[in-house]
Short mmCIF file of C-alpha atoms and ligand atoms in Angstrom, two decimals:
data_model
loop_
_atom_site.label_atom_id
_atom_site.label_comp_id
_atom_site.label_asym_id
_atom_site.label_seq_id
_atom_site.Cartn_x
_atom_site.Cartn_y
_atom_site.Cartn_z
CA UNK A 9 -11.20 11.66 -9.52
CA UNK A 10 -7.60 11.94 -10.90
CA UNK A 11 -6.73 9.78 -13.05
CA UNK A 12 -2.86 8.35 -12.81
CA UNK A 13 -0.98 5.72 -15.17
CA UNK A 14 2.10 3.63 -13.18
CA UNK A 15 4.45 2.80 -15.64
CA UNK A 16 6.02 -0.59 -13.78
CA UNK A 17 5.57 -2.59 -11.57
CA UNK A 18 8.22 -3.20 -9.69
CA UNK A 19 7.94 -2.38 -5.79
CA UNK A 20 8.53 1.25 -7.01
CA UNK A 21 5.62 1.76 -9.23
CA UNK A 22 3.45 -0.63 -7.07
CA UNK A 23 3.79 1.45 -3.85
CA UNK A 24 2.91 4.67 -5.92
CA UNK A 25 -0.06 3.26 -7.05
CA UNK A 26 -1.39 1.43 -3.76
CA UNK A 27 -0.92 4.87 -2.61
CA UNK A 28 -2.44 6.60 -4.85
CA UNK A 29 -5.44 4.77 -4.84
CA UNK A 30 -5.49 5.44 -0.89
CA UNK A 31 -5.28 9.18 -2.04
CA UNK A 32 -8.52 8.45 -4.02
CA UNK A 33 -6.73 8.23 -7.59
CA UNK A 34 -7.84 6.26 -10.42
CA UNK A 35 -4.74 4.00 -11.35
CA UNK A 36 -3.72 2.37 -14.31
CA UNK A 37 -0.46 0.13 -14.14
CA UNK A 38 1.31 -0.55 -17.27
CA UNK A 39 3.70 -3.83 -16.82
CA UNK A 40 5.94 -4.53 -19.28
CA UNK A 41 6.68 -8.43 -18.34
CA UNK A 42 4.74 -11.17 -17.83
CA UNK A 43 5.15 -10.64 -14.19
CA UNK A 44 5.50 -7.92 -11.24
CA UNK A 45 7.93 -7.53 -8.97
CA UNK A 46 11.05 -6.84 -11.21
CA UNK A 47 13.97 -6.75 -9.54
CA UNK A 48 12.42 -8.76 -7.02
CA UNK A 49 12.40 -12.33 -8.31
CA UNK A 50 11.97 -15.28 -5.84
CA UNK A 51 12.12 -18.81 -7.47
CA UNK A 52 11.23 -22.20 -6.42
CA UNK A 53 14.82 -24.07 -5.78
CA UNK A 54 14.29 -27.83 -4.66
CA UNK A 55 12.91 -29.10 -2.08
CA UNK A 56 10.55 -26.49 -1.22
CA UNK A 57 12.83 -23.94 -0.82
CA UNK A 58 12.87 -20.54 -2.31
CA UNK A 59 15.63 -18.21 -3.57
CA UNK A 60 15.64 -14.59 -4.36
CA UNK A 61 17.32 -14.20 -7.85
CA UNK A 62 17.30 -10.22 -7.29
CA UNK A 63 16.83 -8.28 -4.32
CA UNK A 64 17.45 -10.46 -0.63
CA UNK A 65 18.45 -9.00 2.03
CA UNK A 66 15.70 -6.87 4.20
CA UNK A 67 18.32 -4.34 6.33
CA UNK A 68 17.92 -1.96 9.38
CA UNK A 69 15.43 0.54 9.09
CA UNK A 70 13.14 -1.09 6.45
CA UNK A 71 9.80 0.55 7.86
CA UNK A 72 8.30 0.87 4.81
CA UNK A 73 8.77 -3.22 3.69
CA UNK A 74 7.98 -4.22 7.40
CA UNK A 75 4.60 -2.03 7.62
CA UNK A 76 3.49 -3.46 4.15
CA UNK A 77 4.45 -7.03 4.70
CA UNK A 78 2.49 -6.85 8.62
CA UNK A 79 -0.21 -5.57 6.19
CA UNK A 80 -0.73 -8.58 4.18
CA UNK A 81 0.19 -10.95 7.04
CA UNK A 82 3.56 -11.80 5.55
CA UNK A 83 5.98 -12.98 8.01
CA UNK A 84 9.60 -11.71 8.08
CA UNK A 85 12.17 -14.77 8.28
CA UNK A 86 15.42 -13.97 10.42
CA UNK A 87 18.13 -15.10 7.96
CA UNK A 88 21.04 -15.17 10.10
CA UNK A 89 23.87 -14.99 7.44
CA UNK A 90 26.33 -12.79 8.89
CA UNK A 91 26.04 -10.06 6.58
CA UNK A 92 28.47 -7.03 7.79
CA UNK A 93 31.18 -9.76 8.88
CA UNK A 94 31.94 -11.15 5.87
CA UNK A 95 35.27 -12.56 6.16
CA UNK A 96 37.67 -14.77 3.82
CA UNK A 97 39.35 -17.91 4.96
CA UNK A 98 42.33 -20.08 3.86
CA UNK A 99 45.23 -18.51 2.30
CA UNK A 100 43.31 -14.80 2.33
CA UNK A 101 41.52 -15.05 5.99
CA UNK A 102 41.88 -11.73 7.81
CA UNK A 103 40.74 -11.77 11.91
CA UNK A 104 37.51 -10.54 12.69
CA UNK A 105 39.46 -7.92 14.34
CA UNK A 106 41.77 -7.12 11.89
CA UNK A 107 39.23 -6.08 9.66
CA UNK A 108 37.12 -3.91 12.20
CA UNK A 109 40.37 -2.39 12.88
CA UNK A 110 40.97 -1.71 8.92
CA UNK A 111 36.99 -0.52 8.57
CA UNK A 112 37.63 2.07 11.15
CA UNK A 113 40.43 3.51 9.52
CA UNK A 114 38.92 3.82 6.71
CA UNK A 115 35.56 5.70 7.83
CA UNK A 116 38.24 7.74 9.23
CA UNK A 117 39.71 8.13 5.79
CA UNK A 118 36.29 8.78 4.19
CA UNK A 119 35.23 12.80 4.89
CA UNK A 120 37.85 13.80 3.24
CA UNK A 121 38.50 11.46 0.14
CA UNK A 122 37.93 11.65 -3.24
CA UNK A 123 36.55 8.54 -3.67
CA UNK A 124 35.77 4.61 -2.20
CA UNK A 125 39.31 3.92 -3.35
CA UNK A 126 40.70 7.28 -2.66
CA UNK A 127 39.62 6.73 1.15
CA UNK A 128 40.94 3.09 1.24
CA UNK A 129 44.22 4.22 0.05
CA UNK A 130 44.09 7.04 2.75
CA UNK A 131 43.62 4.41 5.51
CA UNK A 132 47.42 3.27 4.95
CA UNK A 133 46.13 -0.73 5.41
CA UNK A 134 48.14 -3.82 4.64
CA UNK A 135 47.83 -4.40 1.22
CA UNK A 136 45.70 -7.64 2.10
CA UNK A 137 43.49 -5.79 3.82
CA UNK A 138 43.37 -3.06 1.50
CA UNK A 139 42.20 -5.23 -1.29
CA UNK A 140 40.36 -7.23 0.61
CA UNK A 141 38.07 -3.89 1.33
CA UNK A 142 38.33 -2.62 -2.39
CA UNK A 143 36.88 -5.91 -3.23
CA UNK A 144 33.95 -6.02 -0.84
CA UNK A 145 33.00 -2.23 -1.55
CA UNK A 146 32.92 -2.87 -5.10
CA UNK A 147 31.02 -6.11 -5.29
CA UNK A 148 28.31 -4.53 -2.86
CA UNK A 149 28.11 -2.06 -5.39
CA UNK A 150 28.95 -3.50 -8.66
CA UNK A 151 30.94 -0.86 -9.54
CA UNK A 152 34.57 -0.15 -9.85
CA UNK A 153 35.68 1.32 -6.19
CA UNK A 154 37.97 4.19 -7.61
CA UNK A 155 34.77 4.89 -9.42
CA UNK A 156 32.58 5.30 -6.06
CA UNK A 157 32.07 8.03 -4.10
CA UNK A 158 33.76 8.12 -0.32
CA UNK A 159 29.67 8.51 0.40
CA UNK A 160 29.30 5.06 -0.31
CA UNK A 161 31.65 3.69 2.75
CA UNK A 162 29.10 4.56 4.96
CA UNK A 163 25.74 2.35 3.33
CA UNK A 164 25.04 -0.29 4.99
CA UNK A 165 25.72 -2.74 1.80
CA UNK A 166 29.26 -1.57 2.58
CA UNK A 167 29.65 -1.25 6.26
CA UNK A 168 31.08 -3.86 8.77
CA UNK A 169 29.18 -4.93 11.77
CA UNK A 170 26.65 -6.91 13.66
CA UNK A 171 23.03 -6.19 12.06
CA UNK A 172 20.44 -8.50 11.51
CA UNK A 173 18.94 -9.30 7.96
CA UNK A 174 15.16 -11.34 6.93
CA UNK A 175 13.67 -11.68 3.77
CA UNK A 176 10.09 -12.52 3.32
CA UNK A 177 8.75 -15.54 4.35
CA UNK A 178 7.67 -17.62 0.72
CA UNK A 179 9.81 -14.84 -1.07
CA UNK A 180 10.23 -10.96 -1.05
CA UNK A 181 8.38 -10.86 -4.05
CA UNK A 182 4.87 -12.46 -2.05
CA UNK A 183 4.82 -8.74 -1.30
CA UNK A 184 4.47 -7.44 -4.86
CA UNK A 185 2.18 -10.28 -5.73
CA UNK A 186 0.04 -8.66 -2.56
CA UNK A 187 0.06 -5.27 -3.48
CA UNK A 188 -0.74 -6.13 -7.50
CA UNK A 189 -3.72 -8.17 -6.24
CA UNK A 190 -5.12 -5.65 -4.50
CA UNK A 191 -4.77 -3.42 -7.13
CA UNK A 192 -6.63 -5.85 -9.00
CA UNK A 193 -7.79 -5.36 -13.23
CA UNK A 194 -6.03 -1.97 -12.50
CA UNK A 195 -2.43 -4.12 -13.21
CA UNK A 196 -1.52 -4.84 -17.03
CA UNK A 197 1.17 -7.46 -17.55
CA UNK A 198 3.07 -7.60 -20.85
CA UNK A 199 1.97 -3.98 -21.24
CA UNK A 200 5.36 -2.25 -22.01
CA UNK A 201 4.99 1.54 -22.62
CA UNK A 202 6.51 2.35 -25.59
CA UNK A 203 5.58 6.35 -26.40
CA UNK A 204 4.35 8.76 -23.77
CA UNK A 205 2.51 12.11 -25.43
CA UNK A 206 2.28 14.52 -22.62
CA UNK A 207 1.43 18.03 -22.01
CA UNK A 208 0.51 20.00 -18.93
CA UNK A 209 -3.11 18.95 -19.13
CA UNK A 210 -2.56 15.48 -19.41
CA UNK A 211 -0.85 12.30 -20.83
CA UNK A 212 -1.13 9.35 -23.04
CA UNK A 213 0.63 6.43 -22.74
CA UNK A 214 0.98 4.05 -26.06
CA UNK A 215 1.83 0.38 -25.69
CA UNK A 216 1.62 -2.51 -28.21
CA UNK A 217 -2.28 -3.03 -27.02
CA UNK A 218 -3.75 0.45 -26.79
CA UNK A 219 -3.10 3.60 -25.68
CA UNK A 220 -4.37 5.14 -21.79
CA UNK A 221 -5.30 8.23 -21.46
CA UNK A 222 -4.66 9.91 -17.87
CA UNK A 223 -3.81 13.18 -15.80
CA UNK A 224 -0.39 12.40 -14.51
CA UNK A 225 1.92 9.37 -14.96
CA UNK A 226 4.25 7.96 -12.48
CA UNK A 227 7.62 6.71 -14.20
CA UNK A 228 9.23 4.08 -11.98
CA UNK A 229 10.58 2.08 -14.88
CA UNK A 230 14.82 2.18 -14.49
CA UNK A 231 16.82 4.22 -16.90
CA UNK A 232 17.87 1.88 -19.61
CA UNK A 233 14.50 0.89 -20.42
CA UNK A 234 13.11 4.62 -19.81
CA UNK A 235 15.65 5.87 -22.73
CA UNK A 236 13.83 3.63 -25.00
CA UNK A 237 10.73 5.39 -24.56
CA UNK A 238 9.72 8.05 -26.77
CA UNK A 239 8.75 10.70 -25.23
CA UNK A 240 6.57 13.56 -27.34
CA UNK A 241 7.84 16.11 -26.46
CA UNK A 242 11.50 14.88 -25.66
CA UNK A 243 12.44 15.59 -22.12
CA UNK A 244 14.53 18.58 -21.37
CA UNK A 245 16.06 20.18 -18.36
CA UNK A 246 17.91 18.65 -15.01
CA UNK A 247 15.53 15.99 -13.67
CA UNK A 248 15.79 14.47 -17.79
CA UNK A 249 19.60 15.05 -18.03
CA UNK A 250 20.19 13.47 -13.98
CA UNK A 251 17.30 10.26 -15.28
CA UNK A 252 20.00 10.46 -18.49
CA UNK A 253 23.25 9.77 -16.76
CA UNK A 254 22.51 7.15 -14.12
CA UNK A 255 25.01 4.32 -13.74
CA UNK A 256 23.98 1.11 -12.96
CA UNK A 257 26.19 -1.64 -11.29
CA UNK A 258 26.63 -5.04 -12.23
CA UNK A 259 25.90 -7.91 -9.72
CA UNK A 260 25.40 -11.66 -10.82
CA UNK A 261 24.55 -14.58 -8.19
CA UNK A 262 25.10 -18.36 -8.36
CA UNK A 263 22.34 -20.75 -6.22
CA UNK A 264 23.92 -24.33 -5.78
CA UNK A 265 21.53 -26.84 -3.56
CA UNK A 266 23.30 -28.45 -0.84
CA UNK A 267 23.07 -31.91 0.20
CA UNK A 268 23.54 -31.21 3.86
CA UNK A 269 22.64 -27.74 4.79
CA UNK A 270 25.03 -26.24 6.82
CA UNK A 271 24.23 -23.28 9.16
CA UNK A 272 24.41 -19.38 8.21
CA UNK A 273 27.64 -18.14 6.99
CA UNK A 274 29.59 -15.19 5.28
CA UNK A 275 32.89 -16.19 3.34
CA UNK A 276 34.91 -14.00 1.27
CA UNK A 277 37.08 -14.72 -1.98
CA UNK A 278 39.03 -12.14 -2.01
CA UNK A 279 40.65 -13.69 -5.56
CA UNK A 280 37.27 -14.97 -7.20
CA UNK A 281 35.97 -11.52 -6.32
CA UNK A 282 32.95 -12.89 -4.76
CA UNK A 283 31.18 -14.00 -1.34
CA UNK A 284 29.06 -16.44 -0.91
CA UNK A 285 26.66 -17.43 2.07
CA UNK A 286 24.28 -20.10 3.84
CA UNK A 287 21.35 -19.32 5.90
CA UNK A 288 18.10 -19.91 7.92
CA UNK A 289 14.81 -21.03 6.58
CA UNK A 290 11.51 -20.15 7.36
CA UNK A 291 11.40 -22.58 10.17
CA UNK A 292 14.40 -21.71 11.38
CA UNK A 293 16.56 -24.30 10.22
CA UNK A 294 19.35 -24.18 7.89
CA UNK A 295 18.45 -23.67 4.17
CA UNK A 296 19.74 -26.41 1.89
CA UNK A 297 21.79 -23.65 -1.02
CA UNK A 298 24.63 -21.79 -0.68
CA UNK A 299 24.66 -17.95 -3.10
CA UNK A 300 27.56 -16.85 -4.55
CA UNK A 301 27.31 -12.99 -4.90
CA UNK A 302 29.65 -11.33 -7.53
CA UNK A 303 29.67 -7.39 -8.74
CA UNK A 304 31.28 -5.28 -11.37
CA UNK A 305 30.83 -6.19 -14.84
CA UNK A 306 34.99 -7.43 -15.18
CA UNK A 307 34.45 -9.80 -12.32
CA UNK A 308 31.18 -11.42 -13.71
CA UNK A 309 32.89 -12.04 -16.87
CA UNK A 310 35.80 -13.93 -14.99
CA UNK A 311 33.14 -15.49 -13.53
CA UNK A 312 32.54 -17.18 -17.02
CA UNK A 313 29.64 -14.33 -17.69
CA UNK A 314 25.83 -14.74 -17.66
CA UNK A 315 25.83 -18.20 -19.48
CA UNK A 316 27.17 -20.77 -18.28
CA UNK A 317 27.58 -21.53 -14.28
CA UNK A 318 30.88 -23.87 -14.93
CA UNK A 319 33.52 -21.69 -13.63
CA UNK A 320 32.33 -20.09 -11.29
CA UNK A 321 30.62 -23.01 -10.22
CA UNK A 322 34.02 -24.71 -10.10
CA UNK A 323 35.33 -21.82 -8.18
CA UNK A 324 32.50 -22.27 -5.78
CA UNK A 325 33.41 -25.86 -4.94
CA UNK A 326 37.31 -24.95 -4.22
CA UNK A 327 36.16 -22.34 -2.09
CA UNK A 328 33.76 -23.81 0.04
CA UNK A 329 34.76 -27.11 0.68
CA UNK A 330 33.53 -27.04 4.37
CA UNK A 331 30.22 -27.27 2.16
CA UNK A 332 28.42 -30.58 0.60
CA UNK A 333 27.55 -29.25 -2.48
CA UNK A 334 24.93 -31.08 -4.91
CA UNK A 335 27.28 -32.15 -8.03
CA UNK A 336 24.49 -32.41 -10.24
CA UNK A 337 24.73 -29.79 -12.75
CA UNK A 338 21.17 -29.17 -12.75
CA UNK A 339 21.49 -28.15 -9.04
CA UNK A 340 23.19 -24.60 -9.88
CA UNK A 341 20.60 -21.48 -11.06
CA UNK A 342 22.74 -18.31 -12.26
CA UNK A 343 21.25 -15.34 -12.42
CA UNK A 344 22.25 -12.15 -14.09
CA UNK A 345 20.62 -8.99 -14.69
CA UNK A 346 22.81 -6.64 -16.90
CA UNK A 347 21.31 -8.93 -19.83
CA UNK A 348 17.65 -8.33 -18.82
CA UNK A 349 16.06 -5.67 -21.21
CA UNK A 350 13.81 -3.90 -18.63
CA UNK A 351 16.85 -2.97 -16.18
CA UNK A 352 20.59 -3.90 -18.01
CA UNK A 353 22.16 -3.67 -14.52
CA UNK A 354 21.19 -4.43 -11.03
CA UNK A 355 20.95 -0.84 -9.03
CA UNK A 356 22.21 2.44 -9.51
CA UNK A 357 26.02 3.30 -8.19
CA UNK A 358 27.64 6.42 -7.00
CA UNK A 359 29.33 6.75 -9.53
CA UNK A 360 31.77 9.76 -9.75
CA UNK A 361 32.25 9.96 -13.27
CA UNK A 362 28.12 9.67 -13.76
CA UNK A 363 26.65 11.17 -10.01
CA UNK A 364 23.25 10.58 -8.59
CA UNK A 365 21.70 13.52 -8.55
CA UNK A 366 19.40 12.85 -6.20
CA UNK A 367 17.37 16.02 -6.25
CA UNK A 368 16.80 16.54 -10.00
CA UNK A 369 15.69 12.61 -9.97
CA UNK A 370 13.05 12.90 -7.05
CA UNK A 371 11.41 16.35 -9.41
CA UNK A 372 8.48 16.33 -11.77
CA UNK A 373 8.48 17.12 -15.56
CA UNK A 374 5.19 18.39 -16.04
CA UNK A 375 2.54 15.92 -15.43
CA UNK A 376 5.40 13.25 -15.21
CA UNK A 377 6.95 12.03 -11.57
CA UNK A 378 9.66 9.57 -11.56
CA UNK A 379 9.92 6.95 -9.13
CA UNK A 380 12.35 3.83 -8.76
CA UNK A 381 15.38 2.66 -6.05
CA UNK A 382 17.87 5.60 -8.50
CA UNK A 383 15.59 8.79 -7.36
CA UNK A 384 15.30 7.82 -3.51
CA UNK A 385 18.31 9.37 -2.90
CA UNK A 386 20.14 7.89 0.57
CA UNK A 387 17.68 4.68 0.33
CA UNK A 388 19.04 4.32 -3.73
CA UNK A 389 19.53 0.83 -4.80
CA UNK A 390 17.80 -0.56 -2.74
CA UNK A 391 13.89 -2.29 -1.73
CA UNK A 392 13.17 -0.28 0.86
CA UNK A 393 14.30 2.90 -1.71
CA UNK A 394 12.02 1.72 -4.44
CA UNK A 395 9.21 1.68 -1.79
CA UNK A 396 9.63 4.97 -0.52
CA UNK A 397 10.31 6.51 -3.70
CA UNK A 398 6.76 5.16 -5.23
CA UNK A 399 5.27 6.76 -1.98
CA UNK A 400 6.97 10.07 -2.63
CA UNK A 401 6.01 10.64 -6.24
CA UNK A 402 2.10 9.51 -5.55
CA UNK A 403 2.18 12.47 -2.44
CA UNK A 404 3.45 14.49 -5.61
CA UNK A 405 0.87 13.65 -7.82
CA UNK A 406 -2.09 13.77 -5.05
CA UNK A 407 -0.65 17.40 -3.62
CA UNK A 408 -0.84 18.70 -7.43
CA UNK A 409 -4.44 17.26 -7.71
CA UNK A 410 -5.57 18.84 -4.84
CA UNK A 411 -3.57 22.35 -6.32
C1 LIG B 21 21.14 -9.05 -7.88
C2 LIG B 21 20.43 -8.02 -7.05
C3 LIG B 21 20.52 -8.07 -5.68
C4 LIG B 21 19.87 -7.12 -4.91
N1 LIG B 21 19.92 -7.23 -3.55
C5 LIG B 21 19.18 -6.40 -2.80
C6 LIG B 21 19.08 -6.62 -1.40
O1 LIG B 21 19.64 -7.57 -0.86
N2 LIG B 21 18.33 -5.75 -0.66
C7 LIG B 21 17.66 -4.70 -1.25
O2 LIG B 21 16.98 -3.96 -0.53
N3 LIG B 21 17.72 -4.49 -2.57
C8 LIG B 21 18.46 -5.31 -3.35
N4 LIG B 21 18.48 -5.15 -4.70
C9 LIG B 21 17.88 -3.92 -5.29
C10 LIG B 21 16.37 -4.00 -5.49
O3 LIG B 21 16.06 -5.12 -6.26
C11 LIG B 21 15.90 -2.74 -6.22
O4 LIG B 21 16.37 -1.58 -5.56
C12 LIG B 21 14.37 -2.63 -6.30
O5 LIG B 21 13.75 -3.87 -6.46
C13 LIG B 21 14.05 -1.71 -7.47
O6 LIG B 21 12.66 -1.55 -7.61
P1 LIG B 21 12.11 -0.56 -8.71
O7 LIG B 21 10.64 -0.64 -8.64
O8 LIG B 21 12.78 0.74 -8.60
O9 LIG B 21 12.64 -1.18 -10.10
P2 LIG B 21 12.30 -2.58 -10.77
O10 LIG B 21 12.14 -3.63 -9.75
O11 LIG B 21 13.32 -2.79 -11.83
O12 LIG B 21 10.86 -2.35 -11.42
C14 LIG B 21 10.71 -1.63 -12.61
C15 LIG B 21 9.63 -2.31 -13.44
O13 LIG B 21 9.46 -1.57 -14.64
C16 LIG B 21 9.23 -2.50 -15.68
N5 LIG B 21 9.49 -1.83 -16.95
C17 LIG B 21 10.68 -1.53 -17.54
N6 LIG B 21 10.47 -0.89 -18.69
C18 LIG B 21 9.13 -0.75 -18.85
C19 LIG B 21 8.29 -0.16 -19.84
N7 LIG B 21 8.80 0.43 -20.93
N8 LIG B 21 6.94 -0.21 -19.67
C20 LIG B 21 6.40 -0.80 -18.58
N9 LIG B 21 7.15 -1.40 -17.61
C21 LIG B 21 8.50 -1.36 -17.75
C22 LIG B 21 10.17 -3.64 -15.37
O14 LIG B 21 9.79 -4.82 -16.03
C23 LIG B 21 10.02 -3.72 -13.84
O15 LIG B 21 9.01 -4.63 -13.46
C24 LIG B 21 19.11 -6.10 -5.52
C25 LIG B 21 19.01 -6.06 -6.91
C26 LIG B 21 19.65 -7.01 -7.67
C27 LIG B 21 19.51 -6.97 -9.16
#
């Protein structure tokens, strides 16, 4: 029997090994926090309701979640927020039409531009909408829009339209809680992997507790945290340098319990360089919080940063006043993630200046495969991409087995 070790266990490295243990592997799963799931978080928030500090929104064409989560009997909950019509009101608000209008011309723009910004420009909008769209491309993707490929126009974090969203019902993260107990003793918690000794018989994984011993390793840990690994002998060659240069974007939300909920909504700021939005429950009935979703590093620090929820909090409230927010201070979570040690940013970006290079990430180094949302190339940054990436590298490992 071949003998694998999963470094993380986020939905990445948890698919790879639930799949290599269907392949008839013997898995080990290292974990460096005290938890799995990693970028998927869901929290208790009052009231019995639940809020997903990372990863939300479950989009078109999630086969992968949606045949895991019929697996385990976890239902998907419709949210209703209006996700692709985001749309500001007030002073900034743009018609529904207006902006279709101004997405159009701009997915015109697209094929041939040099970037997200380049394309915008190209579109010759209204300045209003023009920065209206340079702020909702870059908060989707936490990353400065002159600094995004064209490419990215077209992902459905960017796009404009009608499209339903769900989440899981209880929390997206039930489904890594499912998959881990399944797994069983195989998962280690608070197991960070520290130095990886590997040759093309084998590897050896050291953490603080011991060392395992194994024939292959998947790597779905992201690339801040992977850098700190040592790695005997140092990896060379294009799948190291592409794992090297990955950019991560920057993405903060704000949870404020309401005392009324109020029905699903989408609302832009153009100004506060966020959107925020109210939505269904698991029963169908509005869900008593309101998120504020902000992205790029320069807008979460206007926000007030990762500390304190004050401003933006403040913000919030001058925003959304067709909202009855809760006024007590305890009532607000923030939640940031370019301050958590095992990721420093929320997904990967297209960057220009640092691109994906999506076929050098999804390749092996020897007995290593990599896994994670930055090597699943179109599905990058995103659940469904962690999923099918963990998939991909355990066919990798099982095909070389059976070699
Ligand atoms: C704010 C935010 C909003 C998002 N919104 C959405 C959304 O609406 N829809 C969507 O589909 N996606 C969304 N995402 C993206 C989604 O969360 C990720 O694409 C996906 O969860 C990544 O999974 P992963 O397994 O690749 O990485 P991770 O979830 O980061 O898992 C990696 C694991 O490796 C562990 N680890 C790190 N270093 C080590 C080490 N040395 N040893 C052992 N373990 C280690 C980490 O603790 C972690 O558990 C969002 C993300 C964020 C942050």
């Amino acid at each position: 029997m071949t003998r694998v070790v999963v470094l993380g266990a986020g939905f990445a490295g948890l698919a790879a090994a639930d799949a290599l243990r269907a392949g008839g592997a013997e898995v080990t799963v290292l974990e460096a926090r005290e938890r799995v799931g990693g970028r998927v978080w869901s929290v208790p928030f009052g009231d019995g309701a639940v809020v997903e500090r990372g990863a939300e929104f479950i989009l078109p064409g999630y086969e992968v979640m949606e045949e895991l989560a019929a697996r385990f009997g976890i239902a998907l909950v419709r949210k209703g927020t209006p996700y692709g019509r985001r749309v500001p009101t007030g002073e900034e608000a743009v018609t529904q039409a207006e902006l279709e209008a101004a997405f159009a011309r701009v997915a015109a723009a697209a094929a041939d531009a040099a970037s997200a910004g380049a394309a915008i420009a190209a579109a010759e909008l209204e300045p209003r909408l023009a920065t209206l769209l340079r702020t909702r491309v870059a908060i989707s993707n936490g990353h400065p829009v002159d600094d995004l490929e064209a490419s990215v126009l077209a992902e459905s974090a960017s796009t404009f339209g009608d499209f339903e969203n769900w989440t899981l019902a209880g929390g997206n993260m039930r489904l890594a809680e499912a998959l881990a107990t399944e797994l069983g003793a195989a998962v280690h918690l608070g197991a960070a992997a520290r130095r990886v000794r590997w040759s093309p018989d084998g590897v050896s994984v050291a953490t603080d507790v011991g060392e395992v011993e194994a024939e292959a390793a998947v790597i779905a840990v992201p690339t801040l945290p992977l850098a700190a690994i040592e790695f005997d002998p140092p990896l060379a060659g294009a799948t190291a340098e592409a794992l090297r240069v990955v950019r991560c974007g920057q993405n903060s939300k704000l949870f404020v319990r309401l005392r009324s909920p109020a029905p699903p909504s989408a609302i832009m700021s153009v100004a506060g360089h966020y959107w925020s939005y109210t939505q269904l429950g698991a029963g169908g009935e509005p869900a008593p919080f309101v998120v504020g979703y902000t992205g790029t590093r320069e807008a979460i620090e206007a926000l007030g940063g990762s500390e304190d929820p004050e401003r933006w909090l403040a913000a919030l409230r001058a925003h959304r006043t067709d909202l009855d927010l809760d006024p007590d201070p305890a009532a607000a979570l923030l939640s940031s993630w370019h301050d958590d040690p095992w990721v420093g940013g929320a997904y990967s970006a297209r960057s220009l200046s640092a691109p994906i290079r999506d076929a050098e990430l999804a390749q092996p180094i020897g007995p290593l495969h990599f896994a994670g949302e930055h090597t699943a190339g179109a599905w990058h940054g995103l659940m469904e991409g962690a999923l099918r990436s963990g998939r991909r590298a355990a066919a990798q490992v099982l095909g070389r087995g059976a070699g």
